[in-house]
Short mmCIF file of C-alpha atoms and ligand atoms in Angstrom, two decimals:
data_model
loop_
_atom_site.label_atom_id
_atom_site.label_comp_id
_atom_site.label_asym_id
_atom_site.label_seq_id
_atom_site.Cartn_x
_atom_site.Cartn_y
_atom_site.Cartn_z
CA MET A 211 78.72 24.95 -21.63
CA GLU A 212 75.47 23.75 -23.56
CA LYS A 213 72.91 26.45 -23.94
CA LYS A 214 69.43 25.51 -22.76
CA HIS A 215 66.66 24.95 -25.03
CA TYR A 216 64.78 28.17 -25.10
CA GLU A 217 61.02 28.43 -24.93
CA ARG A 218 59.18 32.02 -25.35
CA PRO A 219 58.64 33.60 -21.68
CA HIS A 220 55.05 33.08 -21.02
CA ILE A 221 52.65 33.75 -18.06
CA ILE A 222 49.02 32.69 -17.79
CA LYS A 223 46.46 33.63 -15.41
CA LEU A 224 44.96 30.59 -13.70
CA GLU A 225 41.13 30.55 -13.98
CA ALA A 226 38.88 27.92 -12.49
CA GLY A 227 35.95 27.41 -15.11
CA MET A 228 34.43 25.70 -17.98
CA PRO A 229 36.40 24.73 -20.95
CA GLY A 230 37.10 27.33 -23.45
CA LYS A 231 35.87 28.16 -27.30
CA SER A 232 38.57 25.44 -28.35
CA GLY A 233 36.64 22.71 -26.30
CA ILE A 234 37.99 20.08 -24.05
CA ARG A 235 41.81 20.30 -23.23
CA THR A 236 43.41 17.27 -24.88
CA GLU A 237 47.20 17.28 -24.15
CA GLN A 238 48.86 16.10 -27.25
CA ALA A 239 52.37 14.79 -27.15
CA PRO A 240 54.81 16.28 -29.98
CA THR A 241 54.87 14.54 -33.41
CA THR A 242 58.52 14.46 -33.72
CA HIS A 243 58.33 11.64 -36.38
CA ILE A 244 56.30 10.37 -39.17
CA ASP A 245 56.64 6.81 -39.91
CA GLY A 246 59.98 6.79 -38.29
CA MET A 247 61.37 9.69 -40.22
CA ALA A 248 62.30 12.84 -38.38
CA VAL A 249 59.98 15.63 -38.76
CA LYS A 250 63.27 18.47 -38.44
CA GLU A 251 65.09 16.20 -41.12
CA LEU A 252 62.05 15.94 -43.65
CA VAL A 253 62.02 20.13 -43.53
CA LYS A 254 65.77 19.99 -44.06
CA THR A 255 65.85 17.48 -47.01
CA TYR A 256 62.65 18.59 -48.52
CA GLY A 257 61.60 22.01 -47.26
CA SER A 258 58.90 23.32 -45.58
CA PRO A 259 55.74 23.50 -45.76
CA LEU A 260 56.02 19.98 -46.66
CA PHE A 261 52.86 17.18 -47.81
CA VAL A 262 53.51 13.92 -46.19
CA LEU A 263 51.65 10.77 -47.08
CA SER A 264 52.07 7.57 -45.42
CA GLU A 265 52.34 4.36 -47.58
CA GLN A 266 51.77 2.03 -44.49
CA THR A 267 48.65 4.24 -43.00
CA ILE A 268 47.04 3.96 -46.74
CA ARG A 269 47.38 0.70 -47.10
CA SER A 270 46.24 -0.51 -43.27
CA THR A 271 43.05 1.75 -43.87
CA TYR A 272 42.09 0.21 -47.29
CA ARG A 273 42.65 -3.23 -45.74
CA LYS A 274 40.43 -2.16 -42.80
CA ALA A 275 37.80 -1.07 -45.15
CA PHE A 276 37.93 -3.74 -47.20
CA LYS A 277 37.84 -6.58 -44.69
CA ALA A 278 34.69 -4.65 -42.83
CA PHE A 279 32.87 -5.17 -45.94
CA SER A 280 34.03 -8.32 -47.36
CA THR A 281 33.53 -10.21 -44.22
CA ARG A 282 29.87 -9.27 -44.21
CA TYR A 283 29.11 -9.17 -48.04
CA PRO A 284 30.22 -11.80 -50.57
CA ASN A 285 31.30 -9.39 -53.70
CA VAL A 286 32.59 -6.25 -52.56
CA GLN A 287 34.54 -3.72 -54.91
CA PHE A 288 36.37 -0.36 -54.30
CA ALA A 289 36.87 2.15 -57.01
CA TRP A 290 39.43 4.86 -55.93
CA SER A 291 37.90 8.32 -56.08
CA TYR A 292 40.48 10.37 -57.92
CA LYS A 293 39.16 13.52 -57.11
CA THR A 294 39.88 12.85 -53.18
CA ASN A 295 43.63 12.75 -54.38
CA TYR A 296 45.03 11.55 -57.80
CA LEU A 297 48.60 11.94 -57.24
CA SER A 298 49.54 9.10 -59.49
CA ALA A 299 51.56 7.40 -56.42
CA VAL A 300 48.56 7.44 -54.22
CA CYS A 301 46.29 5.88 -57.09
CA ASN A 302 48.69 3.11 -57.82
CA ILE A 303 49.09 2.24 -54.24
CA PHE A 304 44.79 1.57 -54.21
CA HIS A 305 45.10 -0.27 -57.47
CA GLN A 306 47.87 -2.62 -55.93
CA GLU A 307 45.55 -3.24 -53.32
CA GLY A 308 42.63 -3.92 -55.98
CA ALA A 309 40.48 -0.93 -56.21
CA TRP A 310 38.96 0.03 -59.59
CA ALA A 311 39.33 3.89 -60.47
CA GLU A 312 36.29 6.24 -60.07
CA VAL A 313 36.60 9.42 -61.84
CA VAL A 314 34.41 12.24 -62.72
CA SER A 315 36.16 14.32 -65.63
CA GLY A 316 37.73 13.79 -68.84
CA PHE A 317 41.28 14.60 -66.95
CA GLU A 318 40.77 12.27 -64.26
CA TYR A 319 39.86 9.36 -66.83
CA ASP A 320 43.15 10.14 -68.92
CA LYS A 321 44.68 10.11 -65.60
CA ALA A 322 43.17 6.44 -64.92
CA ILE A 323 43.99 5.30 -68.17
CA ALA A 324 47.55 6.74 -68.04
CA ASN A 325 47.77 4.96 -64.56
CA GLY A 326 47.58 1.49 -66.70
CA VAL A 327 43.80 1.15 -65.17
CA ASP A 328 42.01 -1.57 -67.32
CA PRO A 329 39.30 0.83 -69.05
CA GLY A 330 36.73 -1.64 -68.01
CA LYS A 331 37.16 -1.12 -64.38
CA ILE A 332 37.01 2.56 -64.82
CA ILE A 333 33.73 4.18 -63.44
CA PHE A 334 32.95 7.37 -65.29
CA ASN A 335 30.85 9.79 -62.89
CA GLY A 336 29.93 13.38 -63.06
CA PRO A 337 27.41 15.43 -64.56
CA GLY A 338 29.62 17.41 -67.25
CA LYS A 339 31.07 14.58 -69.33
CA SER A 340 31.49 15.56 -73.08
CA ARG A 341 30.56 13.72 -76.34
CA GLU A 342 34.15 12.92 -77.30
CA GLU A 343 34.43 11.85 -73.64
CA LEU A 344 31.60 9.78 -74.18
CA ILE A 345 32.74 8.36 -77.32
CA MET A 346 35.84 7.37 -75.75
CA ALA A 347 34.55 5.75 -72.65
CA THR A 348 32.04 3.91 -74.89
CA GLU A 349 34.88 2.70 -77.31
CA LYS A 350 37.16 1.46 -74.25
CA GLY A 351 34.31 -0.28 -72.38
CA SER A 352 34.13 1.89 -69.38
CA LEU A 353 31.11 2.21 -66.78
CA ILE A 354 29.39 5.32 -67.58
CA HIS A 355 27.12 6.67 -64.98
CA ILE A 356 24.43 8.54 -66.49
CA ASP A 357 23.68 11.75 -64.61
CA HIS A 358 20.71 13.54 -66.07
CA LEU A 359 18.22 12.84 -69.45
CA ASP A 360 20.48 14.60 -71.71
CA GLU A 361 23.29 12.43 -71.19
CA LEU A 362 20.83 9.63 -71.43
CA TYR A 363 19.94 10.59 -74.92
CA LEU A 364 23.66 11.59 -76.09
CA LEU A 365 24.76 7.97 -75.24
CA ILE A 366 21.98 6.84 -77.54
CA GLU A 367 23.51 8.67 -80.00
CA VAL A 368 26.80 7.86 -79.48
CA ALA A 369 25.71 4.21 -79.22
CA GLU A 370 24.18 4.79 -82.84
CA LYS A 371 27.62 6.58 -83.96
CA THR A 372 29.95 3.70 -82.57
CA SER A 373 27.89 0.85 -83.31
CA GLN A 374 28.68 -0.21 -79.85
CA LYS A 375 26.71 -0.78 -76.75
CA PRO A 376 27.74 1.74 -73.97
CA ARG A 377 27.79 -0.13 -70.53
CA VAL A 378 25.77 2.28 -67.97
CA SER A 379 24.10 2.89 -64.69
CA ILE A 380 22.03 5.83 -63.61
CA ARG A 381 23.00 7.88 -61.01
CA VAL A 382 19.92 7.89 -58.38
CA ASN A 383 19.66 10.78 -55.68
CA MET A 384 17.05 10.13 -52.73
CA ASP A 385 15.74 10.95 -49.52
CA THR A 386 17.85 9.15 -46.56
CA GLY A 387 17.00 11.47 -44.00
CA ILE A 388 20.37 13.06 -44.71
CA TYR A 389 20.07 17.11 -44.63
CA PRO A 390 21.29 18.49 -47.28
CA MET A 391 19.84 16.34 -49.91
CA TRP A 392 22.05 15.81 -52.63
CA ASP A 393 19.29 16.14 -55.32
CA ARG A 394 21.23 17.84 -58.03
CA PHE A 395 22.87 14.88 -59.41
CA GLY A 396 21.39 11.80 -61.07
CA PHE A 397 17.75 10.85 -61.06
CA ASN A 398 15.37 10.87 -58.21
CA TYR A 399 13.75 7.91 -56.62
CA GLU A 400 10.63 9.31 -54.98
CA SER A 401 9.60 11.07 -57.84
CA GLY A 402 9.71 8.10 -60.02
CA GLN A 403 12.69 10.34 -62.44
CA ALA A 404 15.14 7.44 -61.65
CA TRP A 405 12.32 4.68 -62.73
CA ASP A 406 11.43 6.50 -65.78
CA ALA A 407 15.21 6.93 -66.84
CA LEU A 408 15.66 2.99 -66.24
CA ASN A 409 12.51 2.34 -68.32
CA LYS A 410 13.84 4.74 -71.53
CA ILE A 411 17.38 2.82 -71.16
CA MET A 412 15.56 -0.43 -71.41
CA HIS A 413 13.42 0.44 -74.29
CA SER A 414 16.20 1.95 -76.26
CA GLY A 415 17.63 -1.28 -76.36
CA LYS A 416 20.90 0.59 -77.32
CA LEU A 417 22.56 0.97 -73.73
CA GLU A 418 23.71 -2.32 -71.73
CA LEU A 419 22.42 -1.41 -68.27
CA MET A 420 25.11 -2.73 -65.46
CA GLY A 421 23.87 -1.27 -62.34
CA LEU A 422 22.51 1.61 -60.13
CA HIS A 423 24.74 4.34 -58.49
CA THR A 424 24.19 6.67 -55.73
CA HIS A 425 26.51 8.99 -53.74
CA ILE A 426 24.19 10.24 -50.84
CA GLY A 427 26.38 13.04 -49.55
CA THR A 428 29.64 13.44 -48.15
CA PHE A 429 30.94 13.05 -44.45
CA ILE A 430 27.81 11.38 -43.26
CA MET A 431 27.76 10.81 -39.76
CA THR A 432 25.00 8.25 -39.49
CA ALA A 433 25.24 4.77 -41.05
CA THR A 434 21.91 4.31 -41.31
CA ALA A 435 21.26 6.62 -44.11
CA TYR A 436 23.26 3.78 -46.32
CA ALA A 437 20.79 1.43 -45.12
CA ILE A 438 18.17 3.38 -46.43
CA ALA A 439 20.01 3.99 -49.75
CA ALA A 440 21.04 0.34 -50.34
CA THR A 441 17.29 -0.51 -49.63
CA LYS A 442 16.18 1.92 -52.17
CA LEU A 443 18.36 0.57 -54.95
CA ALA A 444 17.55 -3.03 -54.23
CA ASP A 445 13.72 -1.95 -54.87
CA LEU A 446 14.57 -0.41 -58.48
CA ALA A 447 16.78 -3.70 -59.17
CA ARG A 448 13.64 -5.69 -58.13
CA SER A 449 11.22 -3.89 -60.25
CA LEU A 450 13.96 -4.25 -63.31
CA GLN A 451 13.69 -8.10 -62.67
CA GLN A 452 10.31 -8.07 -62.32
CA LYS A 453 9.09 -6.10 -65.27
CA PHE A 454 12.07 -6.80 -68.00
CA ASN A 455 13.92 -9.69 -66.14
CA HIS A 456 17.04 -7.91 -66.32
CA HIS A 457 19.69 -8.75 -63.62
CA LEU A 458 22.04 -5.95 -62.78
CA LYS A 459 25.56 -6.88 -62.33
CA TYR A 460 26.45 -4.28 -59.24
CA ILE A 461 25.03 -1.72 -56.83
CA ASP A 462 27.28 0.98 -56.33
CA ILE A 463 26.50 2.99 -53.31
CA GLY A 464 29.25 5.68 -53.84
CA GLY A 465 31.41 7.57 -51.21
CA GLY A 466 30.80 9.58 -48.24
CA PHE A 467 32.00 8.00 -45.30
CA ALA A 468 33.64 10.31 -42.58
CA SER A 469 36.94 10.23 -42.15
CA LYS A 470 38.55 10.63 -38.45
CA ASN A 471 38.70 14.67 -38.66
CA THR A 472 36.64 16.64 -36.48
CA LEU A 473 34.24 18.98 -38.21
CA LYS A 474 34.07 22.66 -37.04
CA GLY A 475 31.76 23.24 -34.64
CA SER A 476 31.95 19.75 -33.17
CA TYR A 477 32.68 19.61 -29.33
CA LEU A 478 34.00 16.19 -29.71
CA PRO A 479 36.86 14.97 -31.33
CA GLY A 480 35.74 12.96 -34.62
CA SER A 481 38.09 10.09 -33.78
CA ASP A 482 35.55 9.37 -30.99
CA THR A 483 32.29 10.05 -32.75
CA ASN A 484 32.22 9.10 -36.10
CA PRO A 485 31.14 5.73 -37.61
CA SER A 486 33.78 3.15 -38.18
CA PHE A 487 34.06 0.86 -41.54
CA ASP A 488 32.26 -2.01 -39.29
CA GLU A 489 29.24 0.38 -38.72
CA TYR A 490 29.12 1.52 -42.71
CA ALA A 491 29.42 -2.02 -43.74
CA GLU A 492 26.99 -3.64 -41.23
CA ALA A 493 24.02 -1.22 -42.46
CA ILE A 494 24.89 -1.27 -46.30
CA SER A 495 25.28 -5.19 -46.17
CA SER A 496 22.51 -6.24 -44.13
CA ALA A 497 19.99 -3.91 -46.06
CA LEU A 498 21.25 -5.94 -49.27
CA ILE A 499 21.26 -9.25 -47.66
CA ASN A 500 17.74 -8.50 -46.41
CA SER A 501 16.51 -7.44 -49.46
CA HIS A 502 14.78 -9.74 -52.10
CA PHE A 503 17.85 -10.66 -53.76
CA SER A 504 18.59 -14.25 -53.14
CA PRO A 505 21.62 -15.80 -52.21
CA GLY A 506 23.26 -16.65 -55.55
CA GLU A 507 22.34 -13.31 -57.38
CA LEU A 508 23.65 -10.54 -54.79
CA PRO A 509 25.35 -8.01 -57.28
CA LEU A 510 28.52 -7.03 -56.78
CA LEU A 511 28.30 -4.26 -54.23
CA ILE A 512 30.83 -1.15 -55.26
CA LEU A 513 32.29 1.56 -52.76
CA GLU A 514 33.48 4.88 -54.00
CA THR A 515 34.86 5.82 -50.66
CA GLY A 516 37.30 8.79 -50.79
CA ARG A 517 38.28 11.06 -47.71
CA ALA A 518 37.82 8.12 -44.93
CA LEU A 519 40.55 5.74 -47.11
CA VAL A 520 42.96 8.62 -47.20
CA ASP A 521 42.57 11.68 -44.78
CA GLU A 522 44.38 9.91 -41.82
CA ALA A 523 47.38 9.43 -44.05
CA GLY A 524 48.40 12.65 -45.08
CA TYR A 525 50.23 15.52 -42.78
CA ILE A 526 51.42 18.91 -43.55
CA ILE A 527 54.46 20.14 -41.89
CA SER A 528 54.24 23.67 -41.56
CA SER A 529 57.06 26.15 -39.96
CA VAL A 530 56.51 29.16 -37.65
CA ILE A 531 57.09 32.44 -39.25
CA ALA A 532 56.19 34.52 -36.77
CA ASN A 533 54.01 35.42 -33.59
CA LYS A 534 52.10 38.33 -32.65
CA ARG A 535 49.29 39.55 -30.14
CA LEU A 536 46.00 40.76 -31.23
CA SER A 537 44.29 43.82 -29.97
CA SER A 538 41.93 41.56 -27.92
CA GLY A 539 45.50 40.24 -25.87
CA ARG A 540 44.69 36.87 -27.89
CA ARG A 541 48.00 34.94 -29.16
CA ALA A 542 48.13 34.59 -32.82
CA THR A 543 50.91 32.47 -34.97
CA ILE A 544 51.44 32.92 -38.73
CA LEU A 545 52.30 29.44 -40.53
CA ASP A 546 53.84 28.84 -43.76
CA ALA A 547 50.81 27.01 -44.94
CA GLY A 548 47.79 28.32 -45.07
CA VAL A 549 44.17 27.39 -47.11
CA ASN A 550 45.79 27.56 -50.10
CA LEU A 551 47.36 24.26 -49.07
CA LEU A 552 45.13 23.15 -46.59
CA PHE A 553 41.66 23.65 -48.13
CA THR A 554 40.17 21.73 -45.90
CA ALA A 555 40.73 24.11 -42.88
CA PHE A 556 37.35 25.39 -44.21
CA TRP A 557 35.23 22.56 -42.89
CA TYR A 558 37.59 20.66 -40.28
CA GLN A 559 39.21 21.58 -37.24
CA HIS A 560 42.62 20.23 -38.02
CA GLN A 561 44.36 18.59 -35.11
CA VAL A 562 47.55 20.39 -34.69
CA THR A 563 50.82 19.20 -32.84
CA VAL A 564 54.07 20.66 -32.55
CA ALA A 565 57.08 18.73 -33.77
CA GLN A 566 59.67 19.83 -30.78
CA GLY A 567 59.80 18.82 -27.05
CA VAL A 568 57.95 21.55 -25.34
CA SER A 569 56.98 22.45 -21.57
CA GLN A 570 53.81 22.04 -20.36
CA HIS A 571 53.10 25.66 -20.72
CA ARG A 572 50.25 26.29 -23.15
CA GLU A 573 47.70 29.16 -24.37
CA ASP A 574 44.79 29.52 -26.82
CA THR A 575 46.56 30.66 -30.14
CA THR A 576 44.90 31.60 -33.56
CA LEU A 577 46.98 30.05 -36.12
CA TYR A 578 46.78 32.03 -39.52
CA GLY A 579 48.45 31.02 -42.80
CA PRO A 580 50.71 33.30 -45.04
CA LEU A 581 48.15 34.72 -47.51
CA CYS A 582 47.19 38.14 -47.27
CA MET A 583 43.46 37.27 -46.90
CA ASN A 584 41.38 37.55 -43.86
CA ILE A 585 39.69 34.08 -44.50
CA ASP A 586 43.49 32.45 -44.33
CA CYS A 587 42.97 31.03 -40.75
CA VAL A 588 44.38 27.58 -40.30
CA ARG A 589 42.56 26.92 -36.60
CA GLU A 590 40.46 29.51 -34.99
CA SER A 591 41.54 28.46 -31.49
CA VAL A 592 43.79 25.70 -30.64
CA ASN A 593 45.55 25.16 -27.63
CA LEU A 594 49.20 24.94 -28.38
CA PRO A 595 52.64 25.29 -26.52
CA MET A 596 55.02 28.20 -27.09
CA LEU A 597 56.34 28.40 -30.24
CA ASN A 598 59.34 29.88 -31.81
CA ILE A 599 60.13 31.13 -35.17
CA ASN A 600 61.38 28.30 -37.41
CA ASP A 601 59.70 25.68 -34.99
CA GLN A 602 57.48 23.18 -36.80
CA VAL A 603 54.00 22.16 -36.30
CA VAL A 604 52.36 19.14 -37.86
CA ILE A 605 48.80 19.38 -39.48
CA HIS A 606 47.25 15.91 -39.14
CA HIS A 607 44.41 14.22 -41.29
CA THR A 608 45.04 16.12 -44.63
CA GLY A 609 45.29 13.21 -47.10
CA ALA A 610 41.92 14.20 -48.71
CA TYR A 611 40.99 16.73 -51.13
CA ASN A 612 44.02 18.92 -50.26
CA VAL A 613 46.32 17.81 -52.82
CA THR A 614 43.41 18.28 -55.59
CA GLN A 615 41.81 21.45 -54.34
CA TRP A 616 44.71 23.51 -53.15
CA MET A 617 45.08 26.90 -54.77
CA GLN A 618 48.23 28.33 -56.40
CA PHE A 619 47.27 31.98 -55.17
CA ILE A 620 50.26 34.01 -54.92
CA THR A 621 52.59 31.21 -53.92
CA LEU A 622 53.95 28.05 -55.17
CA ARG A 623 53.19 24.49 -54.09
CA PRO A 624 55.60 22.83 -51.71
CA ASN A 625 57.01 19.08 -52.34
CA VAL A 626 54.93 16.25 -51.71
CA VAL A 627 56.49 13.35 -50.10
CA LEU A 628 55.59 9.57 -49.79
CA ILE A 629 57.05 7.66 -46.84
CA ASP A 630 57.14 3.85 -47.99
CA GLU A 631 56.50 0.75 -46.05
CA ASN A 632 60.11 0.47 -45.27
CA GLY A 633 60.53 4.14 -44.03
CA ASN A 634 62.19 5.46 -47.11
CA ALA A 635 60.93 9.14 -48.41
CA HIS A 636 59.94 9.63 -51.83
CA VAL A 637 59.27 13.13 -53.52
CA ILE A 638 55.97 12.21 -55.57
CA ARG A 639 54.91 15.35 -56.63
CA GLU A 640 58.04 18.08 -56.80
CA SER A 641 57.54 21.79 -55.59
CA GLU A 642 56.44 24.22 -58.43
CA THR A 643 58.68 26.72 -59.98
CA LEU A 644 57.98 30.40 -61.66
CA GLU A 645 58.22 28.38 -64.69
CA SER A 646 55.61 25.79 -63.64
CA VAL A 647 53.00 28.51 -63.27
CA THR A 648 54.05 31.02 -66.07
CA GLY A 649 54.83 28.47 -68.77
CA GLY A 650 51.38 28.65 -70.46
CA GLU A 651 51.36 32.21 -70.27
CA LYS A 652 51.76 34.39 -73.79
CA THR A 653 52.60 38.10 -73.52
CA PRO A 654 51.67 39.83 -76.75
CA GLU A 655 54.34 41.32 -78.76
CA HIS A 656 53.73 45.01 -77.83
CA LEU A 657 53.53 44.42 -73.94
CA ILE A 658 56.77 42.42 -73.84
CA LYS A 659 58.97 45.62 -73.35
CA LEU A 660 57.99 47.70 -70.24
CA ARG A 661 58.28 51.24 -71.98
CA MET B 99 60.77 47.82 -15.28
CA LYS B 100 60.32 46.88 -11.77
CA ILE B 101 58.09 43.96 -10.50
CA LYS B 102 55.94 44.93 -7.74
CA HIS B 103 57.48 43.79 -4.61
CA GLN B 104 54.95 41.78 -2.89
CA ILE B 105 54.89 39.26 -5.57
CA ALA B 106 55.59 35.61 -5.04
CA ILE B 107 57.01 33.00 -7.15
CA SER B 108 57.62 29.63 -6.80
CA ASP B 109 60.35 27.14 -7.95
CA THR B 110 57.86 25.48 -10.21
CA GLY B 111 56.70 28.92 -11.74
CA PHE B 112 53.69 29.40 -9.56
CA LEU B 113 53.36 33.21 -9.06
CA PHE B 114 50.89 34.65 -6.66
CA ASN B 115 49.85 38.21 -6.44
CA PRO B 116 48.49 38.97 -2.87
CA ALA B 117 47.47 42.24 -3.68
CA THR B 118 44.69 41.12 -6.08
CA GLY B 119 44.77 37.40 -5.17
CA GLU B 120 45.51 36.23 -8.82
CA SER B 121 47.62 33.35 -9.38
CA PHE B 122 49.76 32.82 -12.63
CA THR B 123 51.69 29.94 -13.91
CA VAL B 124 54.83 30.90 -15.73
CA ASN B 125 57.09 28.63 -17.92
CA PRO B 126 61.08 28.42 -17.01
CA VAL B 127 62.16 31.22 -18.93
CA GLY B 128 59.31 33.71 -17.61
CA ALA B 129 60.16 32.60 -14.08
CA GLU B 130 63.77 33.27 -14.80
CA ILE B 131 63.16 36.65 -15.81
CA ILE B 132 60.91 37.55 -12.89
CA ASN B 133 63.51 36.46 -10.67
CA LEU B 134 66.17 38.64 -12.35
CA LEU B 135 63.47 41.57 -11.97
CA ARG B 136 63.12 40.68 -8.51
CA GLU B 137 66.52 41.10 -7.73
CA GLY B 138 66.75 44.20 -9.40
CA HIS B 139 68.38 43.49 -12.45
CA THR B 140 67.95 46.09 -15.44
CA TRP B 141 66.46 45.32 -18.90
CA GLN B 142 69.95 45.17 -20.57
CA GLU B 143 71.07 42.74 -18.02
CA ILE B 144 68.33 40.59 -18.40
CA ILE B 145 69.02 40.20 -22.27
CA ASP B 146 72.68 39.56 -21.35
CA LYS B 147 71.88 36.76 -19.05
CA ILE B 148 69.29 35.25 -20.92
CA THR B 149 70.87 34.95 -24.04
CA GLU B 150 74.01 33.61 -22.42
CA MET B 151 72.15 30.64 -20.82
CA TYR B 152 69.57 29.77 -23.65
CA SER B 153 70.11 29.40 -27.19
CA VAL B 154 68.45 32.17 -28.67
CA GLU B 155 69.38 35.32 -30.67
CA ARG B 156 69.45 38.51 -29.07
CA ASN B 157 67.15 40.38 -31.49
CA SER B 158 64.56 38.01 -31.16
CA PHE B 159 64.43 37.34 -27.27
CA GLU B 160 64.20 41.19 -26.77
CA LYS B 161 61.24 41.11 -29.11
CA ASP B 162 59.90 38.30 -26.74
CA LEU B 163 60.88 40.21 -23.39
CA HIS B 164 58.78 43.38 -24.80
CA GLU B 165 55.62 41.21 -25.26
CA PHE B 166 56.27 39.40 -21.94
CA ALA B 167 56.38 43.02 -20.34
CA GLY B 168 53.38 43.89 -22.08
CA ILE B 169 51.57 40.68 -20.34
CA MET B 170 52.77 41.21 -17.17
CA LYS B 171 51.72 45.31 -17.34
CA MET B 172 48.36 43.89 -18.47
CA HIS B 173 48.05 41.39 -15.46
CA GLN B 174 49.22 44.49 -13.44
CA LEU B 175 52.44 42.70 -11.90
CA LEU B 176 54.72 45.81 -12.82
CA ASP B 177 55.07 48.87 -10.98
CA LYS B 178 53.53 51.94 -12.33
CA ASP B 179 56.29 54.11 -12.84
CA GLU B 180 56.79 52.29 -16.27
C1 PLP C 276 30.42 10.35 -57.07
C2 PLP C 276 31.26 10.50 -55.95
N1 PLP C 276 31.92 9.36 -55.69
C3 PLP C 276 32.40 9.43 -54.69
C4 PLP C 276 33.06 10.46 -54.04
C5 PLP C 276 34.17 10.43 -52.50
O1 PLP C 276 33.50 10.81 -51.77
P1 PLP C 276 34.17 10.58 -50.18
O2 PLP C 276 35.33 11.44 -50.40
O3 PLP C 276 32.71 11.53 -49.01
O4 PLP C 276 34.05 9.42 -49.53
C6 PLP C 276 32.68 11.46 -54.62
C7 PLP C 276 32.77 12.71 -54.05
O5 PLP C 276 32.42 14.06 -54.10
C8 PLP C 276 31.61 11.53 -55.47
O6 PLP C 276 30.94 12.44 -55.79
#
């Protein structure tokens, strides 16, 4: 006779009252499959923990975002923010969909070139570009977004040295009502710094001023902040037209749209409260269309959306290593994936579901990772069914910033798998080996022998 | 280990302690254990029976049973002599 499915014995005292610290109870169905592939099979084949990305979700999210903007504005271009997820397979899905590349370092620049992106369609942002990188980007005709005056002067030197006109924009920071205001990047609008930098560029005659750029922050919960940003950039564009008869090719409004994740401390799930692509698109498009630009001269609108395009496409499958009771009587579960892989656990309450059928019995649980650090906590409190050792959980909305900000700390990084549109799995980054971590180490002769 | 004799448990895993007026829900394995306790089975017998019926290793069930007993004790569902 086949034995019955075992679930740890459990008893919960019934209490009438308010929802607890984990907020409203949302009874979630188990996630047994991702894009048609069984979670258990994925773990059997590729190990645990495991990163899984859905090609179908990436493409459908991109198309939704593109449609939201292109139905409201005549000329729209996305540039994939490499830092958000620069696995080549992921970048190339966005490039196939038509996105340019947005990079913030020489490393990312080289990666975009290696992926085959037309250098003229690479936007080079960031405060730390070196002289060599600026020379390379100038020679290849990429779009260089100037962050500070020292970079502006360096580019004038580069222009003289290479006898080429670097194609540039400036990054503008501004008050859009968002706190904290990101004023450490670019030139400030309100103080006149930005206008000053634009004058320097125009008077130098050595740089080709292509556009204006801003990135007002990340996970911006209000679409009106973007309307303010777009209006301020349009004002600068008008001043350039009036003073220099110079017409900009584009306005780049940066990234920062909220994904469907829930920020820590929020009471309601992000999927219910965060603005949609349509709301952001409406705010930005209206601001530009209602500005001084006449219909024929509306500049290209560039978007560097990162997390909102890829968060939902990513999952981490993780296995239960152990269960324990804390001294407070609270249940804690130790998973094989912690903040080393799930960097975003520091600011999101990631949705976690179980990967196998369960009864309706649930308990508030703290989910810890496998690291020997107190900060290694995946969820401080989540209402989950009873879990057995070697059961799996699925951590949702992990596609943004985790495969770029993950930490190698005390362990190796696992396989990353992409499920294609036909439901086939592909390893897009192999799990690390001891060699991949120690390969660059050199031990001096006198330290090779232990005695 | 002995469960307080006045404690009642329903088929659906609803447990009532008339001494304190508190009620609890218990999952199926938990309910099975409580019924075995009420029938007077010993610790070892409970382990034998549950591992026979359910797909679980002896060792890991024994650990879970310890913990379960701890929670029952915390909720004052066990007789004092333990
Ligand atoms: C210049 C720039 N563009 C785009 C992004 C992408 O932002 P997000 O992921 O919030 O959309 C960032 C993120 O830091 C950025 O610095």
